[in-house]
Each structure stands twice: as C-alpha cells, then as structure tokens.
N, CA, C and O atoms as CSV, one atom per row, in Angstrom:
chain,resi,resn,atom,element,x,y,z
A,1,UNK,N,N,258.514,13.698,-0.108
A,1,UNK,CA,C,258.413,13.851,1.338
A,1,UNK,C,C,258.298,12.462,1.940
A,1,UNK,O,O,257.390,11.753,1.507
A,2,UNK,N,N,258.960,12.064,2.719
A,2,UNK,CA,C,259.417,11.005,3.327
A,2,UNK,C,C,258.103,10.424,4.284
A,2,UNK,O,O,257.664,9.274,4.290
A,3,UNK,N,N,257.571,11.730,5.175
A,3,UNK,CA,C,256.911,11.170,6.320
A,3,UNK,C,C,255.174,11.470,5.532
A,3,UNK,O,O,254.928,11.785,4.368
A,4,UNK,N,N,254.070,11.186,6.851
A,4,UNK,CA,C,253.087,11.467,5.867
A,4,UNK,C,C,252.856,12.926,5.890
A,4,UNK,O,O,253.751,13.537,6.474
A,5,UNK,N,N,251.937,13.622,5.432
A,5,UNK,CA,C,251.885,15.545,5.758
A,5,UNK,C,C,250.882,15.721,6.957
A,5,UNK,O,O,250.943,16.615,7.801
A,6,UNK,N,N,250.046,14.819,6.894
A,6,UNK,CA,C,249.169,15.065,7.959
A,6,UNK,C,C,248.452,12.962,8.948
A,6,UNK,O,O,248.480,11.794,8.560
A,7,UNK,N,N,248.217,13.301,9.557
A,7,UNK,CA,C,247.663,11.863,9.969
A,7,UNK,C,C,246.110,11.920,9.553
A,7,UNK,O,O,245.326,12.832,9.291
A,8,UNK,N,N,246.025,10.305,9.626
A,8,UNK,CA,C,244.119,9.698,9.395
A,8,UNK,C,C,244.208,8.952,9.853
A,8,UNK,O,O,244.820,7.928,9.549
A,9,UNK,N,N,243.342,9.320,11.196
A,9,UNK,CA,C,243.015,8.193,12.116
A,9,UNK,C,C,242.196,7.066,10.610
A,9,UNK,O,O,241.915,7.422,9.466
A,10,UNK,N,N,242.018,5.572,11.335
A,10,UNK,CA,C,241.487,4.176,11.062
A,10,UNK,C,C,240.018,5.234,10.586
A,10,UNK,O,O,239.853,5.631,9.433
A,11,UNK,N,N,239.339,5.460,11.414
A,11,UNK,CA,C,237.796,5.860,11.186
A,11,UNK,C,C,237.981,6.261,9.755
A,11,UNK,O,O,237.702,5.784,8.656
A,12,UNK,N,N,238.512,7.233,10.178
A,12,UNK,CA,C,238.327,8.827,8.992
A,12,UNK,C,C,239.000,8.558,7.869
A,12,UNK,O,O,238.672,9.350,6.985
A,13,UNK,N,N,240.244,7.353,7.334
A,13,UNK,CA,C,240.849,6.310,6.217
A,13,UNK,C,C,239.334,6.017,5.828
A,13,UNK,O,O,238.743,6.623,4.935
A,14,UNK,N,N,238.660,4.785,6.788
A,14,UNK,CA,C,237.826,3.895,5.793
A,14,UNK,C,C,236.897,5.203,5.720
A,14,UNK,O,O,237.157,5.550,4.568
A,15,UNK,N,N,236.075,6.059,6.151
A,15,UNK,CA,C,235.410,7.082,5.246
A,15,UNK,C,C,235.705,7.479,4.537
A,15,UNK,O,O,234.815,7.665,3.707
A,16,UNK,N,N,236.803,7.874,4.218
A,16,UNK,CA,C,237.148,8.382,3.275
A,16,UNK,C,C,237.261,7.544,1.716
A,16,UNK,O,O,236.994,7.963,0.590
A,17,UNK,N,N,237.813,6.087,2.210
A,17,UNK,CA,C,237.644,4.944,1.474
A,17,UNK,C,C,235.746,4.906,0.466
A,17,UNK,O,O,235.194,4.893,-0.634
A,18,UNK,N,N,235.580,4.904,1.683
A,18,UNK,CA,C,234.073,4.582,1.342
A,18,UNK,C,C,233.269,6.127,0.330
A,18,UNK,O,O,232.119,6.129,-0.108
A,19,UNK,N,N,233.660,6.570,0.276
A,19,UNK,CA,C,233.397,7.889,-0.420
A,19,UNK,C,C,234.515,8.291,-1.665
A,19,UNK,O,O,234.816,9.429,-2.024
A,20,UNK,N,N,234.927,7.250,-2.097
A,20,UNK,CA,C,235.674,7.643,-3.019
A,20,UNK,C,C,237.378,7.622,-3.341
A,20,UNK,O,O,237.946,7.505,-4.427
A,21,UNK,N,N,237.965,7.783,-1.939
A,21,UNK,CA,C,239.088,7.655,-1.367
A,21,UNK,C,C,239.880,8.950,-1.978
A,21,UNK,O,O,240.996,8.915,-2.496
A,22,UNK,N,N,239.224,9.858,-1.839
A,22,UNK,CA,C,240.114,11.342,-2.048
A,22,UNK,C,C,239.832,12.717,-0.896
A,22,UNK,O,O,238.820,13.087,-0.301
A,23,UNK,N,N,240.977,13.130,-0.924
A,23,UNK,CA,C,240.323,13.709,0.447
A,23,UNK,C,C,241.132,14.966,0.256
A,23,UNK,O,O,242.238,14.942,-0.284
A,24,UNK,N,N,240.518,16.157,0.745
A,24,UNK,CA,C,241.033,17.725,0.713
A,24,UNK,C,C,240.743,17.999,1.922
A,24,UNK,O,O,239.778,17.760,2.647
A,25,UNK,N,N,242.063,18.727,2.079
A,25,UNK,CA,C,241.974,19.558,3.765
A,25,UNK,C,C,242.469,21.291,3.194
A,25,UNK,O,O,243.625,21.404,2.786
A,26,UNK,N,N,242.003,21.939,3.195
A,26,UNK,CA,C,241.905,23.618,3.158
A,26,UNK,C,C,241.471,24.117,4.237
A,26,UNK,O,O,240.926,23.515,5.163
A,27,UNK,N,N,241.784,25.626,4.116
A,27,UNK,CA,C,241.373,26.600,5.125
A,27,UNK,C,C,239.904,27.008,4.733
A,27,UNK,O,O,239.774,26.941,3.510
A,28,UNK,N,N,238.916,27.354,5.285
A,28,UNK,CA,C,237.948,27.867,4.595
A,28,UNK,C,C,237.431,28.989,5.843
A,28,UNK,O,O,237.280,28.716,7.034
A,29,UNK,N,N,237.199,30.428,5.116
A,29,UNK,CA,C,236.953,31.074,5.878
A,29,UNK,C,C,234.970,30.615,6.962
A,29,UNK,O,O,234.008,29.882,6.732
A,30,UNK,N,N,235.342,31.531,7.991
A,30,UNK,CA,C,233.930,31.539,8.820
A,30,UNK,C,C,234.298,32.972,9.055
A,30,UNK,O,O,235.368,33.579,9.089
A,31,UNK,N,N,232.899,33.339,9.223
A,31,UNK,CA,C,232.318,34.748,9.033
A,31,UNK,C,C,231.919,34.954,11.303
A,31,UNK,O,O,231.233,34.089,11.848
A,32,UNK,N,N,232.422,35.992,12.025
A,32,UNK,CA,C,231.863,36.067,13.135
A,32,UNK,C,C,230.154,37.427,12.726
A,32,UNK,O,O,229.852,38.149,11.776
A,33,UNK,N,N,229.722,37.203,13.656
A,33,UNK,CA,C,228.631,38.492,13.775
A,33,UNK,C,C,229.054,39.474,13.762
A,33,UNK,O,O,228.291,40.111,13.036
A,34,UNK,N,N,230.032,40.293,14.185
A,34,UNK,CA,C,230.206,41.520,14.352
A,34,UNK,C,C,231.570,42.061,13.114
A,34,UNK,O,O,232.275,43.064,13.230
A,35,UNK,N,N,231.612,41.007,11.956
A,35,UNK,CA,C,232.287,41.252,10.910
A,35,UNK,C,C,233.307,40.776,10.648
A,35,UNK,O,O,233.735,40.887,9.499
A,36,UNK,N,N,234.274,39.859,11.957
A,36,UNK,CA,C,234.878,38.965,12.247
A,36,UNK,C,C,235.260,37.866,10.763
A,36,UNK,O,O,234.342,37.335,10.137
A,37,UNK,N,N,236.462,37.707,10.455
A,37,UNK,CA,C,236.657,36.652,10.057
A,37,UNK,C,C,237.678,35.989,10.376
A,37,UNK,O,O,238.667,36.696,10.571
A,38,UNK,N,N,237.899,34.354,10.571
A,38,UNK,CA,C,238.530,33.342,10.690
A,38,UNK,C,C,238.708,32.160,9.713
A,38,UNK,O,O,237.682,31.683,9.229
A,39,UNK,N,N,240.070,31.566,9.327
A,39,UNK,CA,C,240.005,30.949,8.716
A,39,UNK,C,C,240.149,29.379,9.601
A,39,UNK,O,O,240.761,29.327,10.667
A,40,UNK,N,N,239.638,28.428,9.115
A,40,UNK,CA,C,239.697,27.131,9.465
A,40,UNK,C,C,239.812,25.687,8.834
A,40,UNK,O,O,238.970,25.435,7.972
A,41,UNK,N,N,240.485,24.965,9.057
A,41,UNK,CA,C,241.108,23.726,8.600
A,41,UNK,C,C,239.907,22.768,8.194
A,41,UNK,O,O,239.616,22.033,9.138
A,42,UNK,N,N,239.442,22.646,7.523
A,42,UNK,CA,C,238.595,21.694,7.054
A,42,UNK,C,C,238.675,19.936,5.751
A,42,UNK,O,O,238.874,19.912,4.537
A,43,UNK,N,N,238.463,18.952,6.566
A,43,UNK,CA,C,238.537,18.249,5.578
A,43,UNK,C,C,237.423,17.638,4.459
A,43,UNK,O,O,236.359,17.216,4.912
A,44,UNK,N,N,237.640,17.592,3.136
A,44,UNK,CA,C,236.390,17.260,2.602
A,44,UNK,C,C,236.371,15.604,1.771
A,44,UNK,O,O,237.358,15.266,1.118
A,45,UNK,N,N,235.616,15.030,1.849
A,45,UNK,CA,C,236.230,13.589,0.844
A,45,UNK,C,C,235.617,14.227,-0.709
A,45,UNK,O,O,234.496,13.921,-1.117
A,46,UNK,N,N,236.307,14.909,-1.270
A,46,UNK,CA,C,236.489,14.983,-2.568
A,46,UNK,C,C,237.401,15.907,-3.320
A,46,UNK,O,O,237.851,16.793,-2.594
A,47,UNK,N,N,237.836,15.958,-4.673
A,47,UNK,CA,C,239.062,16.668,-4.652
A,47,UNK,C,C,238.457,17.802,-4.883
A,47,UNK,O,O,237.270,18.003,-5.142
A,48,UNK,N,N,239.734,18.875,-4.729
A,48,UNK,CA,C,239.794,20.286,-4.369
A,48,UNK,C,C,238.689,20.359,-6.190
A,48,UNK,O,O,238.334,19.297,-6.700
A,49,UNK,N,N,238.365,21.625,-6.810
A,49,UNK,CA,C,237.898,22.351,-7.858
A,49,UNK,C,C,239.395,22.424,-8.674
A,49,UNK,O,O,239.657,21.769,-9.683
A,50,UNK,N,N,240.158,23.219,-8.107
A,50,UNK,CA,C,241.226,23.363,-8.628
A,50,UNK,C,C,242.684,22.703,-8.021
A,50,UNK,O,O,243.525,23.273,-7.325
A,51,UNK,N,N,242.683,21.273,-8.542
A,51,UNK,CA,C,243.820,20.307,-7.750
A,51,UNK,C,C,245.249,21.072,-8.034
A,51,UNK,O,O,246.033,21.070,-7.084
A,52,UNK,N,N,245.691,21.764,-9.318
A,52,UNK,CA,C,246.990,22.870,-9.035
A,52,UNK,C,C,247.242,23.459,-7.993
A,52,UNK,O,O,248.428,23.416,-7.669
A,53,UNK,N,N,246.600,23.977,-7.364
A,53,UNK,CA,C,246.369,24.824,-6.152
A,53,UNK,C,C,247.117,23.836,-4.642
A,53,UNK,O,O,247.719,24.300,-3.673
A,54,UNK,N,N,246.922,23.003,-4.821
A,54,UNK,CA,C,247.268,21.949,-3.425
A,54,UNK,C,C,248.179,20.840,-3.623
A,54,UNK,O,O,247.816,19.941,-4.383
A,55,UNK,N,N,249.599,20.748,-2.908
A,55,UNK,CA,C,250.003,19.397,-2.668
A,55,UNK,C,C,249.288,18.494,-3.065
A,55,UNK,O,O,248.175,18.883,-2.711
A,56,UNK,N,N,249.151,17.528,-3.571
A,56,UNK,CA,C,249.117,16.033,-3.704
A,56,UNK,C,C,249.498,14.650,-3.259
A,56,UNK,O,O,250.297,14.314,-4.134
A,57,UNK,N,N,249.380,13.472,-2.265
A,57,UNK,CA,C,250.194,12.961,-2.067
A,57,UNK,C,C,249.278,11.372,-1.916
A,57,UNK,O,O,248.117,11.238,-1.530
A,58,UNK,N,N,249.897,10.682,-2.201
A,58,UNK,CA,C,249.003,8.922,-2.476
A,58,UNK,C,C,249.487,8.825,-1.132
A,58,UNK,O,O,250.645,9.067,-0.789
A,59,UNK,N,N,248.309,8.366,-0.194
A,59,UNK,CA,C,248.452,7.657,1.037
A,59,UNK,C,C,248.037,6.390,1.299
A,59,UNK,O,O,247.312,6.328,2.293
A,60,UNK,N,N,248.339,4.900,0.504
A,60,UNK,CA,C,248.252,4.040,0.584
A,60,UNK,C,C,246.666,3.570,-0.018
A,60,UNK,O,O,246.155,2.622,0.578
A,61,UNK,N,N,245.992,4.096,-0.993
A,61,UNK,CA,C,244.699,3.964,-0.963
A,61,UNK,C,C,243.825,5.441,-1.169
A,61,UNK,O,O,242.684,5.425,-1.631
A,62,UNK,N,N,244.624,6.911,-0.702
A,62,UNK,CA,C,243.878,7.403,-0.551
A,62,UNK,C,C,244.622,8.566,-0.990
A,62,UNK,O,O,245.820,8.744,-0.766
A,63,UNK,N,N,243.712,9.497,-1.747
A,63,UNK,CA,C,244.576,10.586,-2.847
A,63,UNK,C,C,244.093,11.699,-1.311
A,63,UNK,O,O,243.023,11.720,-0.703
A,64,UNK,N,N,245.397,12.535,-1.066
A,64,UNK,CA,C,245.046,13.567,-0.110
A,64,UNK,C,C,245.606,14.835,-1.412
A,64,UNK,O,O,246.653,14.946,-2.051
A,65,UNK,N,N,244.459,15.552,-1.379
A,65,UNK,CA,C,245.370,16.993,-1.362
A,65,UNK,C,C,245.077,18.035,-0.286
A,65,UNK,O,O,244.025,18.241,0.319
A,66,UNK,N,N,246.228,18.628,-0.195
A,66,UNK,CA,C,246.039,19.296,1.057
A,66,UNK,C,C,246.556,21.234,0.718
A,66,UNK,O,O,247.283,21.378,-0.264
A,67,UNK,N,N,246.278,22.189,1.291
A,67,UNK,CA,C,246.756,23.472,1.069
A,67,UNK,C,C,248.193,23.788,1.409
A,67,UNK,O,O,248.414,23.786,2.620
A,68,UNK,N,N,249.207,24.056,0.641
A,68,UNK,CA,C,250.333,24.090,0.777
A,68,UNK,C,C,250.807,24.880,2.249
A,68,UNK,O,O,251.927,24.765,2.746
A,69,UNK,N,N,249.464,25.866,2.927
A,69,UNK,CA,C,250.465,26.106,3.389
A,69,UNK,C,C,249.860,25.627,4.883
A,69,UNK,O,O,249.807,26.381,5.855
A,70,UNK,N,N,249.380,24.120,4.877
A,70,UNK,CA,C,248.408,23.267,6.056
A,70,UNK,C,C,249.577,22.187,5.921
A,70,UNK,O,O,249.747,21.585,6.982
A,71,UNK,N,N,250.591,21.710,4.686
A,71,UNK,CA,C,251.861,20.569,4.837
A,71,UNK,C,C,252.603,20.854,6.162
A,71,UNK,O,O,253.121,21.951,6.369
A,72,UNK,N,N,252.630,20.146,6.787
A,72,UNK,CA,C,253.950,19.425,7.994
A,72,UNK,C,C,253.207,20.735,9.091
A,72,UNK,O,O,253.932,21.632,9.520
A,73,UNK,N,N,251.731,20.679,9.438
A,73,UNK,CA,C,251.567,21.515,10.443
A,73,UNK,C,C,251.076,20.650,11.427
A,73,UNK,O,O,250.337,20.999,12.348
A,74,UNK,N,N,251.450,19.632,11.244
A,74,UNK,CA,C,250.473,18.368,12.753
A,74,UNK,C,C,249.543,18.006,12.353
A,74,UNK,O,O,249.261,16.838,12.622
A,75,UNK,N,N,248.775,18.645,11.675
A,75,UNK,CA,C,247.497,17.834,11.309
A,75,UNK,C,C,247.005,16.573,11.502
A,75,UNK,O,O,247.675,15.544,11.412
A,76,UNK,N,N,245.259,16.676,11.900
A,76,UNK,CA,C,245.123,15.526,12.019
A,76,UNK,C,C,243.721,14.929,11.613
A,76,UNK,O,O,242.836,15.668,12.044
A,77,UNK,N,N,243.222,13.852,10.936
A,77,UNK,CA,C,241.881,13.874,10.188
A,77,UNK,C,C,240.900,12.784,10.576
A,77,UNK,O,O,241.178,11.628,10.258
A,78,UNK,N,N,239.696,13.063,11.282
A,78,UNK,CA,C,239.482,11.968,12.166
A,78,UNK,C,C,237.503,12.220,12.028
A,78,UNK,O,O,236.968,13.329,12.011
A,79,UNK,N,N,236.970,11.257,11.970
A,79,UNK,CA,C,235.940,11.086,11.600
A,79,UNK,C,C,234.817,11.226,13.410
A,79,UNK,O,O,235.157,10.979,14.567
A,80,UNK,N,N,233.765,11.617,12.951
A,80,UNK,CA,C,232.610,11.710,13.590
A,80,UNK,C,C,231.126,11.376,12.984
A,80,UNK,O,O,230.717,11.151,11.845
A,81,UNK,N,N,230.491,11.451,14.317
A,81,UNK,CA,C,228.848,11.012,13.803
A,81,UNK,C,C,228.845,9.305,13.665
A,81,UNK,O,O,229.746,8.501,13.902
A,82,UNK,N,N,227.538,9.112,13.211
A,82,UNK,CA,C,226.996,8.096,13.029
A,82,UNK,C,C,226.382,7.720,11.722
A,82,UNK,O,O,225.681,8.623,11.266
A,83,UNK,N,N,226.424,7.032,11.256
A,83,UNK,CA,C,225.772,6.324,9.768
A,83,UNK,C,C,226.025,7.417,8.295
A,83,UNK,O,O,227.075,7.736,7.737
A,84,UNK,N,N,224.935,7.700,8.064
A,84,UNK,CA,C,225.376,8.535,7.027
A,84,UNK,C,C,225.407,9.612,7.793
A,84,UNK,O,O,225.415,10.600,7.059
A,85,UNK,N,N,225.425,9.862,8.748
A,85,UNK,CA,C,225.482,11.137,9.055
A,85,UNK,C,C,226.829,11.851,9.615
A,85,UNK,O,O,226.980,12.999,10.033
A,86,UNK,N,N,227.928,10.586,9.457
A,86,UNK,CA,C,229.186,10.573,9.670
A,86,UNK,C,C,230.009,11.762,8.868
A,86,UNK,O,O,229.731,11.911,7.678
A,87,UNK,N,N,231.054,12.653,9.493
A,87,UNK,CA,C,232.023,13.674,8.336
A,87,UNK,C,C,232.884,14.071,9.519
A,87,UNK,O,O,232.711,14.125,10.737
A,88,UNK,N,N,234.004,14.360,8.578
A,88,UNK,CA,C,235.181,14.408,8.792
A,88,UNK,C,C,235.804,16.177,9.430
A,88,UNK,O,O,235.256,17.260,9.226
A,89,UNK,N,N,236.645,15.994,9.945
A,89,UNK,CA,C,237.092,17.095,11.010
A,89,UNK,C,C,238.785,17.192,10.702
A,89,UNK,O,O,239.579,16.288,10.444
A,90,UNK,N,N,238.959,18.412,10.815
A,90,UNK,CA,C,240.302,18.558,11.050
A,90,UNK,C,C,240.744,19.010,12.393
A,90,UNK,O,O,240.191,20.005,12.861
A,91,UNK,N,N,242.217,18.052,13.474
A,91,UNK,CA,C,242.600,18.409,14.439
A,91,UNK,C,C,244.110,19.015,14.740
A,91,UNK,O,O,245.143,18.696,14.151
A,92,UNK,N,N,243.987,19.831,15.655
A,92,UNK,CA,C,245.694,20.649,15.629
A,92,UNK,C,C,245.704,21.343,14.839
A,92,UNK,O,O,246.901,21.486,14.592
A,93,UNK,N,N,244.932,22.194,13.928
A,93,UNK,CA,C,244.644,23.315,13.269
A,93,UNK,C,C,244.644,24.903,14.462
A,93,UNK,O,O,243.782,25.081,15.323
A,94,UNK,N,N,245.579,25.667,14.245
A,94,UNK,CA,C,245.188,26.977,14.822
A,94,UNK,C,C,243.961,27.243,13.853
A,94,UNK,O,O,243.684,26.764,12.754
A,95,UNK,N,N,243.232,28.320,14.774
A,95,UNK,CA,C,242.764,29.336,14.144
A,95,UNK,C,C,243.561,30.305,13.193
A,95,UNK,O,O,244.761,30.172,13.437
A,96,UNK,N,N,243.299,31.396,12.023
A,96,UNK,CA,C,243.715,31.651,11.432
A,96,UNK,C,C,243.142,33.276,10.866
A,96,UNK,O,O,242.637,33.384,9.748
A,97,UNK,N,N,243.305,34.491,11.809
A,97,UNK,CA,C,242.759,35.736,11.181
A,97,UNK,C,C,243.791,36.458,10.813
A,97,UNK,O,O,244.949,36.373,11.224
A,98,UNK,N,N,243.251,37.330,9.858
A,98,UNK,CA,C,243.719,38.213,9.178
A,98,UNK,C,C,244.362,39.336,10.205
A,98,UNK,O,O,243.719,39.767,11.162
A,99,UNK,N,N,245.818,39.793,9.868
A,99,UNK,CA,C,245.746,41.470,11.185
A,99,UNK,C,C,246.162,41.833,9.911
A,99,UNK,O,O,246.535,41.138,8.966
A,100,UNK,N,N,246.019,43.210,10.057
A,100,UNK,CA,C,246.246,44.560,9.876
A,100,UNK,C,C,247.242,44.893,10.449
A,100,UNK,O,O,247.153,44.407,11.577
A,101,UNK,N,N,248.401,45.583,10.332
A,101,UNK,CA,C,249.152,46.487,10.983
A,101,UNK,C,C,249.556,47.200,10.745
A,101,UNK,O,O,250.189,47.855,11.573
C-alpha cells in the first residue's frame, strides 16, 4: 500500500515512540445502559494479543497494526492529556452497531 492507512499526528508519533513505538487501532465494543452496544475505534501503544488478526505496516519508526476492516477509513491518531497521564484517541471513526434485520 502506497499511501499511509491511517494518519499520526507529531504528538501521538512521539508517544507512541516513547512507549515502545507499536501501536494498535481496533474496534472495541462499549456496552450502553439499557443493553445497547457500540463498537469504537480505539488506539493502544502496544501490539494487538493476536498480531495475525490485523494489517501490519512500518511507519517510519513505528510498527502500526491496525483491524482490517479500520484500513483506508480516514483515520486519525492523535494524542491527549498531560504527562503521564497522556493516551491516545482515535479520530473520523463512525460509530459502529450491530442491526438486526
């Protein structure tokens, strides 16, 4: 793949740097109150449990794997907080529920 799959802002590179320089973006479900579920784009600085499962791709410094089916959706990975209390976000992610029909 020619272009990158998703962007990293400057911030959310050197965190990621600084933690290892590997980074996973998956869906991970959230639970609503009334039984509700949604899935959501999340990035983590470390690799997936099971790296088969996800794309792979060297971004200059920084091992991304990402969920095959989160490749070429806009994505975007951009850091927050302050000191250690700094972590990472995924942007341009829809939401993601289950229908029935």
């Amino acid at each position: 793949m020619s272009e990158n799959p998703i962007e990293i802002t400057p911030a959310a590179a050197a965190h990621i740097k600084d933690n290892g320089g590997v980074v996973t973006v998956r869906l991970a479900p959230r639970h609503g109150c009334c039984g509700g579920v949604a899935s959501l784009a999340i990035a983590e600085p470390r690799a997936p449990d099971v790296p088969a499962d996800y794309a792979n791709f060297d971004l200059g410094g920084i091992r991304l794997f990402i969920a095959h089916e989160l490749v070429g959706e806009g994505l975007r990975i951009d850091c927050e907080g302050w000191w250690k209390l700094r972590r990472l976000y995924v942007d341009g992610a829809a939401v993601q529920t289950p229908r029935q029909h």
